[in-house]
């Protein structure tokens, strides 16, 4: 889901790029090879951790990892392209926003996103994820009451997020133009929709919660879904 | 703790005011009497809920409840006083920030803040709180390992908040000037410090975490702690 934030940012800025897919077990070696900075520490608290997305801007000779840092890089390097993703002074607010949104969707990570991947795919990333989660989490899709509870939590959390927009003066987080924070929401909504299916009752439900905010939000990002 | 946000905002804007203390059981009647808007719904999901802080601006004939709304009101009504609390376009970000900070300190609400009140005070607000929590939560101060775990969670959560500041370009959330989001942090830090005591080892510990960010943050708000 994280990679979709960077993709939305690149597309919002209307910048040409080529996607290189990397399996999770290969990220560290690739990151080191191209000189991408680590984005945190491994659970041991000492070793650097490497994650995607990473952009390699050949024209500038720059390698940037982590989606908010990528957004800030695009703002600075291509100021005349598209909306400003991290308006001046808002980086800390955008990062806190990202944490709050991550938390709002955290309960879907294993039972919806990972389970969907484990069921549908069998690449090395999936094998890696399955092995990592096996014995820790149930890797079957929740059904019945458990699934209903999962959506009830989603509805409650989206309801709280909806309140944030009350002071926004537009359909986007900062008003009439999308910014980085909007891509964080869109990326999760996109992932939910692609998991349950655009025509499912589950997505149709979500799309109309909070006066249709979430369906409209994702619709407004449709022009920026191009996978290049 | 919520009232401290509004107090910090008023003091940052250097506006004169007089504090009227209200016991929790009296808030609803007072709010209705002066025409303050409700700030949410009661657990029944239907009845309006009234909370403090509320400001009653006699010079303008305005009554405003809820601290971010109060901040926006002060920006609009007294634009030449002090820093802009909610810079243009950032209300949704500030609200998400507030939710994220509330969550980071949520684990202290009962064992630290409420227990401290219940131990030290006996006004009607305390009696009300004690009755509401009795049987649901333990109302004795945690000790030993439980207390250590409480501080470990606090340290972990403040560590995550510290990362938000990495992109801020100053000691405050939006850079060199404090904004509403900063008052949300200060209000919680103030409450922790006043609960455990300024000279306690516990506060001294917190004050130096993350290169002293939290101690310095609260120090920088000292000029705005005036209780008028």
Coordinates of C-alpha atoms in Angstrom, one line a residue:
Chain A
X1 CA 0.0 0.0 0.0
X2 CA 2.9 2.3 0.7
X3 CA 4.0 2.2 -2.9
X4 CA 0.7 3.5 -4.1
X5 CA 1.3 6.8 -2.2
X6 CA 4.5 7.4 -4.3
X7 CA 2.7 6.4 -7.5
X8 CA -0.1 8.9 -6.8
X9 CA 2.4 11.6 -6.0
X10 CA 4.3 11.0 -9.3
X11 CA 1.1 11.0 -11.3
X12 CA -0.3 14.1 -9.5
X13 CA 2.9 15.8 -10.6
X14 CA 2.5 14.5 -14.1
X15 CA 6.1 13.2 -14.1
X16 CA 7.1 10.3 -16.5
X17 CA 8.6 7.2 -14.8
X18 CA 9.0 3.5 -15.1
X19 CA 8.0 1.1 -12.4
X20 CA 10.4 -1.6 -11.3
X21 CA 8.8 -4.3 -9.2
X22 CA 10.9 -5.7 -6.4
X23 CA 10.2 -8.8 -4.3
X24 CA 10.4 -8.1 -0.5
X25 CA 13.4 -10.3 0.0
X26 CA 15.3 -8.4 -2.7
X27 CA 14.6 -4.8 -1.4
X28 CA 17.7 -4.5 0.9
X29 CA 20.2 -5.6 -1.8
X30 CA 18.7 -3.3 -4.4
X31 CA 18.4 -0.3 -2.0
X32 CA 22.1 -0.7 -1.1
X33 CA 23.1 -1.2 -4.7
X34 CA 21.5 2.1 -5.9
X35 CA 22.3 4.0 -2.7
X36 CA 18.9 4.4 -1.2
X37 CA 18.8 5.5 2.4
X38 CA 17.3 3.2 5.0
X39 CA 13.9 4.3 6.4
X40 CA 14.1 2.9 9.9
X41 CA 15.6 0.2 12.1
X42 CA 14.9 -3.6 12.1
X43 CA 13.3 -5.1 15.2
X44 CA 16.8 -5.5 16.7
X45 CA 16.9 -1.7 17.1
X46 CA 20.3 -1.5 15.4
X47 CA 20.4 -2.7 11.8
X48 CA 19.1 -0.3 9.2
X49 CA 15.8 -1.3 7.5
X50 CA 15.2 -0.7 3.8
X51 CA 11.7 -0.3 2.4
X52 CA 9.9 0.6 -0.9
X53 CA 8.9 2.9 -2.4
X54 CA 12.2 4.2 -3.7
X55 CA 12.6 6.6 -6.6
X56 CA 15.7 6.7 -8.7
X57 CA 15.7 10.0 -10.6
X58 CA 18.3 9.4 -13.3
X59 CA 18.1 13.0 -14.7
X60 CA 19.1 14.4 -11.3
X61 CA 21.2 11.4 -10.1
X62 CA 19.1 11.3 -7.0
X63 CA 17.8 8.2 -5.1
X64 CA 15.0 8.9 -2.5
X65 CA 13.2 6.5 -0.3
X66 CA 10.0 6.8 1.9
X67 CA 6.9 8.3 0.4
X68 CA 6.7 11.6 2.3
X69 CA 10.4 12.2 1.6
X70 CA 9.7 11.4 -2.1
X71 CA 6.8 13.9 -2.1
X72 CA 9.0 16.6 -0.6
X73 CA 11.7 15.8 -3.2
X74 CA 9.2 16.1 -6.1
X75 CA 8.0 19.5 -4.7
X76 CA 11.5 20.8 -4.5
X77 CA 12.9 19.4 -7.8
X78 CA 9.8 19.9 -10.0
X79 CA 8.1 22.9 -8.5
X80 CA 6.1 23.8 -11.6
X81 CA 4.5 20.3 -12.0
X82 CA 1.1 19.7 -10.4
X83 CA -0.1 20.6 -6.9
X84 CA 2.3 21.2 -4.0
X85 CA 2.3 17.8 -2.1
X86 CA 3.8 19.0 1.2
X87 CA 2.9 22.8 1.5
X88 CA 5.5 24.8 3.4
X89 CA 5.6 24.1 7.1
X90 CA 3.2 21.1 7.0
X91 CA 5.6 18.1 6.9
X92 CA 5.2 17.3 10.6
X93 CA 1.5 17.6 10.3
X94 CA 1.5 15.3 7.1
X95 CA 3.6 12.7 9.0
X96 CA 1.2 12.7 12.0
X97 CA -1.7 12.5 9.6
X98 CA -0.1 9.5 7.9
X99 CA 0.4 7.8 11.3
X100 CA -3.3 8.5 12.2
X101 CA -4.5 7.0 8.9
X102 CA -2.2 4.0 9.2
X103 CA -3.7 3.3 12.6
X104 CA -7.3 3.7 11.3
X105 CA -6.7 0.9 8.7
X106 CA -4.3 -1.2 10.8
X107 CA -7.1 -3.7 11.7
X108 CA -7.4 -4.6 8.0
X109 CA -3.7 -5.2 7.4
X110 CA -3.6 -9.0 8.1
X111 CA -7.2 -10.2 7.7
X112 CA -7.9 -8.2 4.5
X113 CA -4.7 -7.1 2.7
X114 CA -2.3 -9.9 3.6
X115 CA -4.9 -12.7 3.4
X116 CA -5.9 -11.5 0.0
X117 CA -2.4 -11.6 -1.2
X118 CA -1.7 -15.0 0.3
X119 CA -4.9 -16.4 -1.4
X120 CA -4.4 -14.8 -4.8
X121 CA -0.6 -14.9 -5.3
X122 CA 2.4 -17.0 -5.0
X123 CA 5.4 -14.9 -5.8
X124 CA 8.4 -14.6 -3.5
X125 CA 6.9 -11.6 -1.6
X126 CA 3.8 -13.7 -0.8
X127 CA 5.9 -16.7 0.3
X128 CA 7.9 -14.4 2.5
X129 CA 4.8 -12.8 4.0
X130 CA 3.1 -16.2 4.5
X131 CA 6.1 -17.6 6.3
X132 CA 6.5 -14.5 8.5
X133 CA 2.9 -14.4 9.6
X134 CA 2.2 -18.2 9.9
X135 CA 1.6 -19.2 13.4
X136 CA 1.2 -15.6 14.5
X137 CA -2.0 -14.7 12.6
X138 CA -4.8 -16.6 11.0
X139 CA -4.3 -16.4 7.3
X140 CA -7.9 -17.2 6.2
X141 CA -10.4 -14.5 5.2
X142 CA -12.7 -13.6 8.1
X143 CA -16.3 -14.4 7.6
X144 CA -19.7 -13.9 9.3
X145 CA -19.6 -12.0 12.5
X146 CA -15.9 -11.5 12.6
X147 CA -16.0 -9.9 9.1
X148 CA -19.0 -7.7 10.1
X149 CA -17.0 -6.5 13.1
X150 CA -14.0 -5.7 10.9
X151 CA -16.3 -3.5 8.7
X152 CA -17.9 -1.9 11.8
X153 CA -14.4 -0.9 13.0
X154 CA -13.6 0.4 9.5
X155 CA -16.9 2.5 9.5
X156 CA -16.2 3.9 13.0
X157 CA -12.6 4.9 12.0
X158 CA -13.6 6.4 8.7
X159 CA -16.3 8.3 10.7
X160 CA -13.6 9.8 12.8
X161 CA -11.5 10.7 9.8
X162 CA -14.6 12.3 8.2
X163 CA -14.6 14.8 11.1
X164 CA -11.2 16.0 10.1
X165 CA -12.6 17.2 6.8
X166 CA -15.1 19.4 8.5
X167 CA -12.7 22.3 8.6
X168 CA -11.0 21.6 5.2
X169 CA -12.9 24.1 3.0
X170 CA -12.9 21.6 0.1
X171 CA -13.0 17.9 -0.7
X172 CA -9.3 17.4 -0.1
X173 CA -7.5 17.5 3.2
X174 CA -6.0 21.0 2.6
X175 CA -9.0 22.3 0.6
X176 CA -9.4 22.3 -3.2
X177 CA -6.1 20.8 -4.2
X178 CA -4.9 17.3 -3.2
X179 CA -1.7 17.0 -1.1
X180 CA 0.4 14.1 0.2
X181 CA -2.1 13.4 3.0
X182 CA -4.8 12.7 0.4
X183 CA -2.7 10.1 -1.3
X184 CA -2.4 8.3 2.0
X185 CA -6.2 7.9 2.2
X186 CA -6.5 7.1 -1.5
X187 CA -3.9 4.4 -1.3
X188 CA -5.8 2.6 1.5
X189 CA -9.2 3.0 -0.3
X190 CA -7.7 1.7 -3.5
X191 CA -6.3 -1.3 -1.7
X192 CA -9.6 -2.1 0.0
X193 CA -11.5 -1.7 -3.3
X194 CA -9.0 -3.9 -5.2
X195 CA -9.3 -6.5 -2.5
X196 CA -13.0 -6.8 -2.1
X197 CA -13.8 -5.9 -5.7
X198 CA -15.3 -2.8 -7.2
X199 CA -18.7 -4.4 -7.7
X200 CA -18.9 -6.0 -4.2
X201 CA -21.5 -5.0 -1.7
X202 CA -18.7 -4.3 0.7
X203 CA -17.1 -1.6 -1.5
X204 CA -20.5 -0.2 -2.4
X205 CA -21.2 0.2 1.3
X206 CA -17.9 2.0 2.1
X207 CA -18.3 4.2 -1.0
X208 CA -21.5 5.8 0.4
X209 CA -20.5 6.2 4.1
X210 CA -20.1 9.8 5.3
X211 CA -22.2 11.2 2.5
X212 CA -20.1 9.3 -0.1
X213 CA -16.9 10.9 0.9
X214 CA -14.8 7.8 0.4
X215 CA -16.2 6.8 -3.0
X216 CA -15.8 10.4 -4.2
X217 CA -12.3 10.6 -2.8
X218 CA -11.1 7.6 -4.7
X219 CA -13.0 8.6 -7.9
X220 CA -11.2 12.0 -7.8
X221 CA -7.9 10.1 -7.8
X222 CA -8.8 8.0 -10.8
X223 CA -6.8 10.2 -13.2
X224 CA -3.7 9.4 -11.0
X225 CA -4.0 5.6 -11.0
X226 CA -1.9 5.2 -14.1
X227 CA 0.6 2.4 -13.6
X228 CA 3.6 3.4 -15.7
Chain B
X1 CA -6.4 18.6 29.7
X2 CA -8.5 19.9 26.9
X3 CA -9.0 23.2 28.6
X4 CA -5.3 23.8 28.6
X5 CA -5.2 23.9 24.8
X6 CA -7.7 26.8 24.8
X7 CA -5.7 28.5 27.6
X8 CA -2.5 28.2 25.7
X9 CA -4.2 29.6 22.6
X10 CA -5.6 32.6 24.4
X11 CA -2.2 33.3 26.0
X12 CA -0.3 32.8 22.7
X13 CA -2.6 35.5 21.2
X14 CA -2.0 37.7 24.2
X15 CA -5.7 38.2 24.7
X16 CA -7.2 39.2 28.1
X17 CA -9.7 36.8 29.6
X18 CA -11.2 35.6 32.9
X19 CA -11.5 31.9 33.7
X20 CA -14.7 30.5 35.0
X21 CA -14.4 27.0 36.4
X22 CA -17.3 24.6 35.8
X23 CA -17.8 21.3 37.5
X24 CA -18.5 18.5 35.0
X25 CA -22.1 17.9 36.1
X26 CA -22.8 21.6 35.4
X27 CA -21.4 21.9 31.9
X28 CA -24.5 21.1 30.0
X29 CA -26.8 23.6 31.8
X30 CA -24.2 26.3 31.5
X31 CA -23.5 25.6 27.8
X32 CA -27.2 25.8 27.0
X33 CA -27.7 28.9 29.1
X34 CA -25.0 30.9 27.2
X35 CA -25.8 29.3 23.8
X36 CA -22.6 27.2 23.3
X37 CA -22.8 24.6 20.5
X38 CA -22.6 20.9 21.4
X39 CA -19.3 19.3 20.4
X40 CA -20.6 15.8 19.7
X41 CA -23.1 13.2 20.7
X42 CA -23.6 11.2 23.9
X43 CA -23.1 7.4 23.9
X44 CA -26.8 7.0 22.9
X45 CA -25.8 8.5 19.5
X46 CA -28.6 10.9 19.6
X47 CA -28.4 13.4 22.4
X48 CA -26.0 16.4 22.0
X49 CA -22.9 16.4 24.2
X50 CA -21.5 19.6 25.7
X51 CA -17.9 19.9 26.7
X52 CA -15.4 22.5 27.9
X53 CA -13.5 24.6 26.9
X54 CA -16.0 27.2 25.9
X55 CA -15.1 30.9 25.3
X56 CA -17.6 33.6 25.7
X57 CA -16.4 36.7 23.9
X58 CA -18.5 39.4 25.3
X59 CA -17.0 42.1 23.1
X60 CA -18.1 40.2 20.0
X61 CA -21.2 38.5 21.5
X62 CA -19.8 35.2 20.4
X63 CA -19.8 31.8 22.2
X64 CA -17.4 29.2 20.9
X65 CA -16.8 25.6 22.1
X66 CA -14.1 23.0 21.2
X67 CA -10.5 24.0 21.3
X68 CA -9.6 23.8 17.5
X69 CA -12.8 25.8 16.8
X70 CA -11.8 28.3 19.4
X71 CA -8.3 28.6 17.8
X72 CA -9.8 29.2 14.4
X73 CA -12.1 31.8 15.9
X74 CA -9.2 33.7 17.6
X75 CA -7.3 33.7 14.3
X76 CA -10.2 35.1 12.4
X77 CA -11.4 37.6 15.1
X78 CA -8.0 38.8 16.3
X79 CA -5.7 38.4 13.3
X80 CA -3.1 40.8 14.5
X81 CA -2.5 39.1 17.9
X82 CA 0.2 36.5 18.2
X83 CA 1.0 33.6 15.8
X84 CA -1.6 32.1 13.4
X85 CA -2.9 29.0 15.3
X86 CA -4.5 27.2 12.4
X87 CA -2.6 28.4 9.2
X88 CA -4.8 28.5 6.1
X89 CA -5.7 25.0 4.8
X90 CA -4.4 23.1 7.8
X91 CA -7.5 22.6 9.9
X92 CA -8.0 18.9 8.8
X93 CA -4.3 18.2 9.4
X94 CA -4.5 19.9 12.8
X95 CA -7.5 17.7 13.7
X96 CA -5.8 14.5 12.6
X97 CA -2.7 15.6 14.5
X98 CA -4.9 16.1 17.6
X99 CA -6.4 12.6 17.3
X100 CA -2.9 11.1 16.9
X101 CA -1.6 12.9 20.0
X102 CA -4.7 12.0 22.0
X103 CA -4.1 8.4 21.1
X104 CA -0.4 8.6 22.0
X105 CA -1.4 9.6 25.6
X106 CA -4.6 7.6 25.9
X107 CA -2.9 4.9 28.0
X108 CA -2.2 7.6 30.7
X109 CA -5.7 8.9 31.0
X110 CA -7.0 6.6 33.7
X111 CA -3.9 5.4 35.6
X112 CA -2.2 8.8 35.7
X113 CA -4.6 11.7 35.1
X114 CA -7.8 10.4 36.6
X115 CA -6.2 8.5 39.5
X116 CA -4.2 11.7 40.4
X117 CA -7.4 13.7 40.4
X118 CA -9.3 11.1 42.5
X119 CA -6.5 10.9 45.0
X120 CA -5.9 14.7 45.4
X121 CA -9.3 16.2 45.0
X122 CA -12.9 15.8 46.2
X123 CA -14.9 18.4 44.2
X124 CA -18.1 17.4 42.3
X125 CA -16.1 16.8 39.1
X126 CA -13.9 14.3 41.0
X127 CA -16.9 12.6 42.6
X128 CA -18.6 12.4 39.2
X129 CA -15.5 10.9 37.6
X130 CA -14.9 8.5 40.5
X131 CA -18.5 7.2 40.2
X132 CA -18.3 6.9 36.5
X133 CA -15.0 4.9 36.5
X134 CA -15.6 2.8 39.6
X135 CA -15.9 -0.9 38.7
X136 CA -14.6 -0.3 35.2
X137 CA -11.1 0.8 36.0
X138 CA -8.7 0.4 38.9
X139 CA -8.5 3.8 40.6
X140 CA -5.2 3.3 42.3
X141 CA -1.9 4.6 41.0
X142 CA 0.0 1.8 39.2
X143 CA 3.3 0.8 40.8
X144 CA 6.3 -1.4 40.0
X145 CA 6.3 -3.2 36.7
X146 CA 2.9 -1.9 35.7
X147 CA 4.1 1.7 36.1
X148 CA 7.3 0.9 34.3
X149 CA 5.3 -0.5 31.4
X150 CA 3.2 2.7 31.4
X151 CA 6.3 4.8 31.0
X152 CA 7.8 2.4 28.4
X153 CA 4.6 2.9 26.3
X154 CA 4.9 6.7 26.8
X155 CA 8.5 6.6 25.6
X156 CA 7.7 4.6 22.6
X157 CA 4.8 6.9 21.6
X158 CA 6.8 10.0 22.2
X159 CA 9.5 8.5 20.0
X160 CA 7.0 8.1 17.2
X161 CA 5.9 11.7 17.7
X162 CA 9.5 12.8 17.6
X163 CA 9.8 11.5 14.1
X164 CA 7.1 13.8 13.0
X165 CA 9.3 16.8 13.9
X166 CA 12.1 15.6 11.6
X167 CA 10.6 17.5 8.7
X168 CA 9.4 20.6 10.6
X169 CA 12.3 23.0 10.1
X170 CA 12.1 24.3 13.7
X171 CA 11.3 23.3 17.2
X172 CA 7.6 23.7 16.7
X173 CA 5.2 21.5 14.6
X174 CA 5.1 24.0 11.7
X175 CA 8.6 25.4 12.1
X176 CA 9.7 28.4 14.1
X177 CA 6.2 29.6 15.3
X178 CA 3.9 27.6 17.6
X179 CA 0.5 26.6 16.2
X180 CA -2.6 24.8 17.6
X181 CA -0.9 21.4 17.2
X182 CA 1.9 22.5 19.6
X183 CA -0.6 23.4 22.3
X184 CA -2.1 19.8 22.1
X185 CA 1.4 18.4 22.9
X186 CA 2.1 21.1 25.6
X187 CA -1.2 20.5 27.3
X188 CA -0.5 16.8 27.7
X189 CA 3.1 17.4 28.8
X190 CA 1.9 20.0 31.3
X191 CA -0.6 17.5 32.7
X192 CA 2.0 14.8 33.1
X193 CA 4.4 17.2 34.8
X194 CA 1.8 18.5 37.2
X195 CA 0.8 15.0 38.0
X196 CA 4.2 13.4 38.7
X197 CA 5.8 16.6 39.9
X198 CA 8.4 18.9 38.3
X199 CA 11.2 17.5 40.5
X200 CA 10.3 13.8 40.1
X201 CA 12.6 11.4 38.5
X202 CA 9.7 10.5 36.2
X203 CA 9.4 14.0 34.7
X204 CA 13.2 14.5 34.6
X205 CA 13.3 11.3 32.5
X206 CA 10.7 12.4 30.0
X207 CA 12.2 15.9 29.7
X208 CA 15.4 14.4 28.3
X209 CA 13.9 11.8 25.9
X210 CA 14.5 12.5 22.2
X211 CA 17.3 14.9 22.8
X212 CA 15.3 16.9 25.3
X213 CA 12.5 17.7 22.9
X214 CA 9.7 17.4 25.5
X215 CA 11.4 19.3 28.3
X216 CA 12.3 22.1 25.8
X217 CA 8.8 22.0 24.3
X218 CA 7.1 22.6 27.6
X219 CA 9.7 25.2 28.7
X220 CA 9.0 27.2 25.5
X221 CA 5.3 27.3 26.5
X222 CA 6.1 28.6 30.0
X223 CA 5.2 32.2 29.0
X224 CA 1.8 31.0 28.0
X225 CA 0.9 29.1 31.2
X226 CA -0.6 32.2 32.9
X227 CA -3.9 31.3 34.5
X228 CA -6.1 34.4 34.2

